[in-house]
Amino acid sequence: GETEEVAARTVVKTPPPSLLPPAAMEKFLETAAIKEVEAGPAGRTAPLRVTLEAGGVVRQAIFKYIDRRRPDQLPDSFHYELAAYALAKHLGLTFVPPVVEREVEGMMGSLQAFVEKTLRETERKERKLKPKDPAAFDRGMADLRVFANLVYDNCNDETDTLVRLQDGAVFRVDFSEAFAPKKGLVPRCDTPKCSRRLYAKLLAWDNAAVEALLSPYLGVDEIKALHTRKDLIVRLFQKMIASRGAENVLF
């Protein structure tokens, strides 16, 4: 009735909450009450949009439940989403929005925080919009290319690359087909630059630690190939630093 309408109008006027720090966001995703579940734009197989509420704060999240893991011919699994977030966090990267494993409507899947106030990179280019901090945007995109090679995902997927114009922050969603057990790097995904922080993390890579982190989500071959690609990326940057100088490669 009328009170519901008033409530609906009040919710709309509340500014969208910004992302919490990762640990707090994960806790919210794991424990907040599920208020509404809506089918995605492409019907039932598309990700579902979930409205969560805790302590009077309402947030949106995206739920994926398809679980076709390799060796399936058409791999697409929420486990790869969980693996991408775990690895990004391990490497100190913040462009994969927090995601947790949770049951929604009787199905297990991945529940990922929806990032407000962003637009797709495709749309940003079409509308010729410039981020307020172009340098931050360039740095984010550079590290994202390195990460895409590492997890073997489409580097030029501008539909799933989200940009927050106010500060140039870059986010990447949808890794449900990542981690192919390929020993080479992604075609047409060159990596001219890398942050010093990410490069240091790649140099300090510990196979056993990464294996322990990702074995709940990935198969043995997928993890082995990941180690191999990490070695290739490190060698590539070592060569570039040797020929062009660290100051022209790392930032």
Tab-separated table of N, CA and C in Angstrom, residues 20-27 29-30 80-101 112 147 150-151 172 175 179 197-198 201-202 205 209-210 213-214 217:
chain	number	residue	atom	x	y	z
A	20	LEU	N	32.639	-0.905	0.780
A	20	LEU	CA	33.309	-0.973	2.083
A	20	LEU	C	34.713	-1.534	1.868
A	21	PRO	N	35.598	-1.435	2.863
A	21	PRO	CA	36.879	-2.142	2.755
A	21	PRO	C	36.608	-3.638	2.534
A	22	PRO	N	37.518	-4.350	1.824
A	22	PRO	CA	37.244	-5.733	1.422
A	22	PRO	C	36.680	-6.647	2.515
A	23	ALA	N	37.319	-6.685	3.687
A	23	ALA	CA	36.866	-7.613	4.741
A	23	ALA	C	35.435	-7.301	5.182
A	24	ALA	N	35.119	-6.008	5.337
A	24	ALA	CA	33.778	-5.599	5.759
A	24	ALA	C	32.754	-5.892	4.666
A	25	MET	N	33.166	-5.696	3.407
A	25	MET	CA	32.268	-5.965	2.277
A	25	MET	C	31.976	-7.463	2.182
A	26	GLU	N	32.998	-8.278	2.380
A	26	GLU	CA	32.806	-9.735	2.346
A	26	GLU	C	31.814	-10.156	3.433
A	27	LYS	N	31.968	-9.590	4.612
A	27	LYS	CA	31.077	-9.935	5.725
A	27	LYS	C	29.640	-9.531	5.382
A	29	LEU	N	28.309	-9.245	2.379
A	29	LEU	CA	27.810	-10.158	1.348
A	29	LEU	C	27.430	-11.521	1.942
A	30	GLU	N	28.190	-11.954	2.934
A	30	GLU	CA	27.952	-13.271	3.545
A	30	GLU	C	26.747	-13.277	4.473
A	80	TYR	N	35.539	-19.773	-10.808
A	80	TYR	CA	36.601	-18.954	-11.394
A	80	TYR	C	36.490	-17.501	-10.924
A	81	GLU	N	35.261	-17.067	-10.638
A	81	GLU	CA	35.068	-15.715	-10.070
A	81	GLU	C	35.723	-15.638	-8.689
A	82	LEU	N	35.489	-16.676	-7.882
A	82	LEU	CA	36.044	-16.724	-6.519
A	82	LEU	C	37.571	-16.778	-6.564
A	83	ALA	N	38.096	-17.547	-7.525
A	83	ALA	CA	39.560	-17.672	-7.666
A	83	ALA	C	40.179	-16.337	-8.071
A	84	ALA	N	39.528	-15.628	-9.011
A	84	ALA	CA	40.076	-14.341	-9.488
A	84	ALA	C	40.139	-13.331	-8.348
A	85	TYR	N	39.091	-13.301	-7.534
A	85	TYR	CA	39.079	-12.352	-6.414
A	85	TYR	C	40.149	-12.723	-5.382
A	86	ALA	N	40.247	-14.016	-5.064
A	86	ALA	CA	41.240	-14.463	-4.076
A	86	ALA	C	42.655	-14.113	-4.535
A	87	LEU	N	42.931	-14.313	-5.819
A	87	LEU	CA	44.273	-14.030	-6.336
A	87	LEU	C	44.533	-12.520	-6.395
A	88	ALA	N	43.541	-11.760	-6.849
A	88	ALA	CA	43.716	-10.296	-6.920
A	88	ALA	C	44.021	-9.741	-5.531
A	89	LYS	N	43.282	-10.219	-4.549
A	89	LYS	CA	43.474	-9.746	-3.166
A	89	LYS	C	44.870	-10.133	-2.666
A	90	HIS	N	45.285	-11.349	-2.981
A	90	HIS	CA	46.612	-11.851	-2.595
A	90	HIS	C	47.720	-10.963	-3.177
A	91	LEU	N	47.459	-10.411	-4.378
A	91	LEU	CA	48.458	-9.575	-5.052
A	91	LEU	C	48.297	-8.081	-4.723
A	92	GLY	N	47.378	-7.768	-3.818
A	92	GLY	CA	47.185	-6.375	-3.412
A	92	GLY	C	46.456	-5.532	-4.439
A	93	LEU	N	45.716	-6.189	-5.340
A	93	LEU	CA	44.977	-5.468	-6.379
A	93	LEU	C	43.537	-5.261	-5.923
A	94	THR	N	42.967	-4.122	-6.291
A	94	THR	CA	41.620	-3.809	-5.787
A	94	THR	C	40.574	-3.722	-6.894
A	95	PHE	N	40.931	-4.115	-8.133
A	95	PHE	CA	39.947	-3.904	-9.198
A	95	PHE	C	38.921	-5.027	-9.352
A	96	VAL	N	39.079	-6.140	-8.635
A	96	VAL	CA	38.013	-7.149	-8.652
A	96	VAL	C	37.129	-6.882	-7.427
A	97	PRO	N	35.862	-6.490	-7.622
A	97	PRO	CA	35.006	-6.196	-6.469
A	97	PRO	C	34.841	-7.427	-5.583
A	98	PRO	N	34.743	-7.243	-4.257
A	98	PRO	CA	34.630	-8.371	-3.338
A	98	PRO	C	33.543	-9.358	-3.764
A	99	VAL	N	33.863	-10.639	-3.637
A	99	VAL	CA	32.926	-11.704	-4.006
A	99	VAL	C	33.061	-12.847	-3.002
A	100	VAL	N	31.944	-13.431	-2.608
A	100	VAL	CA	31.951	-14.547	-1.652
A	100	VAL	C	31.091	-15.682	-2.206
A	101	GLU	N	31.277	-16.856	-1.633
A	101	GLU	CA	30.415	-17.986	-1.988
A	101	GLU	C	29.204	-17.943	-1.055
A	112	GLN	N	28.726	-11.173	-5.762
A	112	GLN	CA	29.722	-10.102	-5.919
A	112	GLN	C	29.110	-8.730	-5.704
A	147	PHE	N	47.175	-8.589	-15.061
A	147	PHE	CA	46.337	-9.570	-14.363
A	147	PHE	C	45.565	-10.451	-15.358
A	150	LEU	N	47.801	-13.031	-16.565
A	150	LEU	CA	48.076	-13.981	-15.489
A	150	LEU	C	46.962	-15.024	-15.359
A	151	VAL	N	45.709	-14.566	-15.353
A	151	VAL	CA	44.575	-15.494	-15.149
A	151	VAL	C	44.004	-15.990	-16.476
A	172	ARG	N	37.030	-4.660	-12.703
A	172	ARG	CA	36.804	-5.688	-13.719
A	172	ARG	C	35.922	-6.780	-13.127
A	175	PHE	N	34.961	-13.100	-14.435
A	175	PHE	CA	36.100	-13.980	-14.705
A	175	PHE	C	35.621	-15.428	-14.790
A	179	PHE	N	41.264	-18.635	-16.296
A	179	PHE	CA	42.136	-19.721	-15.808
A	179	PHE	C	42.235	-20.912	-16.755
A	197	ARG	N	54.401	-2.201	-7.240
A	197	ARG	CA	53.843	-3.054	-6.196
A	197	ARG	C	53.460	-4.434	-6.745
A	198	LEU	N	52.790	-4.414	-7.901
A	198	LEU	CA	52.394	-5.689	-8.505
A	198	LEU	C	53.621	-6.478	-8.952
A	201	LYS	N	55.162	-8.166	-6.075
A	201	LYS	CA	54.354	-9.328	-5.655
A	201	LYS	C	54.599	-10.523	-6.575
A	202	LEU	N	54.758	-10.258	-7.865
A	202	LEU	CA	55.027	-11.347	-8.812
A	202	LEU	C	56.414	-11.948	-8.566
A	205	TRP	N	56.271	-14.242	-5.582
A	205	TRP	CA	55.269	-15.315	-5.756
A	205	TRP	C	55.723	-16.602	-5.095
A	209	ALA	N	51.893	-21.208	-1.572
A	209	ALA	CA	50.882	-20.320	-0.993
A	209	ALA	C	49.733	-20.089	-1.972
A	210	VAL	N	50.091	-19.888	-3.251
A	210	VAL	CA	49.068	-19.658	-4.283
A	210	VAL	C	48.219	-20.921	-4.469
A	213	LEU	N	45.764	-21.281	-1.692
A	213	LEU	CA	44.724	-20.267	-1.829
A	213	LEU	C	43.687	-20.654	-2.886
A	214	LEU	N	44.173	-21.227	-3.990
A	214	LEU	CA	43.291	-21.431	-5.143
A	214	LEU	C	42.799	-22.863	-5.345
A	217	TYR	N	39.156	-23.847	-5.732
A	217	TYR	CA	38.417	-23.400	-6.918
A	217	TYR	C	38.957	-23.938	-8.229
